[in-house]
Coordinates of C-alpha atoms and ligand atoms in Angstrom, one line a residue:
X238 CA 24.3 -65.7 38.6
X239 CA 22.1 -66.3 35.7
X240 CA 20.4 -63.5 34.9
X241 CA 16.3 -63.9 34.5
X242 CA 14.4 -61.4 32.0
X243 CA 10.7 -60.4 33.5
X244 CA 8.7 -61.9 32.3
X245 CA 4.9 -60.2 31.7
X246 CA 1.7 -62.2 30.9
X247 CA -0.1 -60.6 28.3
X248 CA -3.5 -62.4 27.1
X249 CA -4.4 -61.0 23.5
X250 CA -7.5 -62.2 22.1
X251 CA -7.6 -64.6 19.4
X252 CA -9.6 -66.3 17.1
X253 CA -10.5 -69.3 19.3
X254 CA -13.0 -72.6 17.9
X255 CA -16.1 -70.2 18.8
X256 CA -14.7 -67.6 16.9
X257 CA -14.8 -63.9 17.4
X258 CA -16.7 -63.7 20.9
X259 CA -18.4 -60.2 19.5
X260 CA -20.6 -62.3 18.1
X261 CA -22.3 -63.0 21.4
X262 CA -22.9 -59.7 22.8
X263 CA -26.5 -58.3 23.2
X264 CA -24.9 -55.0 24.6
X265 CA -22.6 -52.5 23.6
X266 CA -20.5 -50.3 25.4
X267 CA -19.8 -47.2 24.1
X268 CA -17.0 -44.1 25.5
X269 CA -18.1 -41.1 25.8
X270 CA -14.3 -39.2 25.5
X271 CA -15.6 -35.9 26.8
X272 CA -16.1 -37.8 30.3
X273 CA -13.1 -39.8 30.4
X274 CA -9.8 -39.1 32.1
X275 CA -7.6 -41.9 30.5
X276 CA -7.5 -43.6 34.2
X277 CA -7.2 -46.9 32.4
X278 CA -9.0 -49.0 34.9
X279 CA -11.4 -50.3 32.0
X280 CA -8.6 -51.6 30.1
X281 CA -6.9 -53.1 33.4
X282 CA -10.5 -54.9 34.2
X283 CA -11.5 -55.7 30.8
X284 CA -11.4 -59.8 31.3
X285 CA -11.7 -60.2 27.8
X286 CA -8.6 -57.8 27.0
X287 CA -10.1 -56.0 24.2
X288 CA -9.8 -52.9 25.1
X289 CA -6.1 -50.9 23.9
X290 CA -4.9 -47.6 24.2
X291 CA -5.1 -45.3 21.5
X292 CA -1.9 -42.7 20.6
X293 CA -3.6 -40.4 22.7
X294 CA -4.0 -42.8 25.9
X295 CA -7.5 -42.9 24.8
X296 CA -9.2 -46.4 25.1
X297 CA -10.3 -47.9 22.3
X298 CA -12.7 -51.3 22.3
X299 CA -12.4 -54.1 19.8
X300 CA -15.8 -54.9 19.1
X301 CA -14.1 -57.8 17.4
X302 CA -14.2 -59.5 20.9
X303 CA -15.6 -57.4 23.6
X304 CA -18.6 -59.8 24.7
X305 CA -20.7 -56.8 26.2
X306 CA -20.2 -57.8 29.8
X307 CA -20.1 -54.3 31.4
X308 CA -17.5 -54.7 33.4
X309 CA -16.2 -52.0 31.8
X310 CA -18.7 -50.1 32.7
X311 CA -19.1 -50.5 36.3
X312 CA -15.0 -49.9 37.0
X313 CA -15.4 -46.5 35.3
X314 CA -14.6 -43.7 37.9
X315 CA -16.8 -41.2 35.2
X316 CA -19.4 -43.0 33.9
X317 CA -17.5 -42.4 30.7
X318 CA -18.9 -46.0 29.4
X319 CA -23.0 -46.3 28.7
X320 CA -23.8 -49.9 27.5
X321 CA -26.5 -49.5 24.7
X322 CA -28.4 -52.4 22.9
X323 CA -26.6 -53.6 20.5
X324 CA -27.9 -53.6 16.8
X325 CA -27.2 -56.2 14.2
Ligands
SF4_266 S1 -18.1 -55.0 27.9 FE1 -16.7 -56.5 28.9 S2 -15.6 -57.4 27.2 FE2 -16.5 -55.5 26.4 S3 -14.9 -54.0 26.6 FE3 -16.2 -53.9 28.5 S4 -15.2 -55.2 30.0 FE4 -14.4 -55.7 28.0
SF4_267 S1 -12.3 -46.3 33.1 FE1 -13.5 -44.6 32.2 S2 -12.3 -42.8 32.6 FE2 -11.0 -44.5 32.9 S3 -9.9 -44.8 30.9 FE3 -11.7 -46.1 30.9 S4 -13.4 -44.9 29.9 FE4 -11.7 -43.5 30.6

């Protein structure tokens, strides 16, 4: 039997023709760490993928890419995530 590795999609964010797609956000979200419990359901829902886990399973956004869309936001169990205006 020929043995089959698993295979697991993984979508990283790239530089794409529109490049980085932080450009286009008009808000921000920002964590508040004393609020969160490392639950990871904002990385899991993040459709853009730009949010990783710091050494501390702490999540960390890349504001690179993060489009402001909230989603974020709205799957936090804490309210650890506020989306503020964003200021360029
Ligand atoms: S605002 Fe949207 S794109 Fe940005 S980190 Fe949250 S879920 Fe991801
Ligand atoms: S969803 Fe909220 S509580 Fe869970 S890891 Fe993200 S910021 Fe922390």
């Amino acid at each position: 039997m020929i043995k089959v590795p698993a295979l697991i999609p993984i979508a990283r964010p790239k530089i794409g023709s529109a490049g980085k797609t932080g450009l286009w956000r008009i808000q921000k979200p920002v964590i508040n760490y004393d609020k969160c419990t490392k639950c990871r359901l904002c990385v899991i829902y993040c459709p853009e993928n730009t949010i990783d886990l710091l050494e501390n399973l702490l999540p960390q956004i890349d504001y690179d890419y993060c489009k402001g869309c909230g989603v974020c936001a709205q799957v936090c169990p804490t309210k650890a995530i506020e989306m503020v205006r964003e200021v360029k």
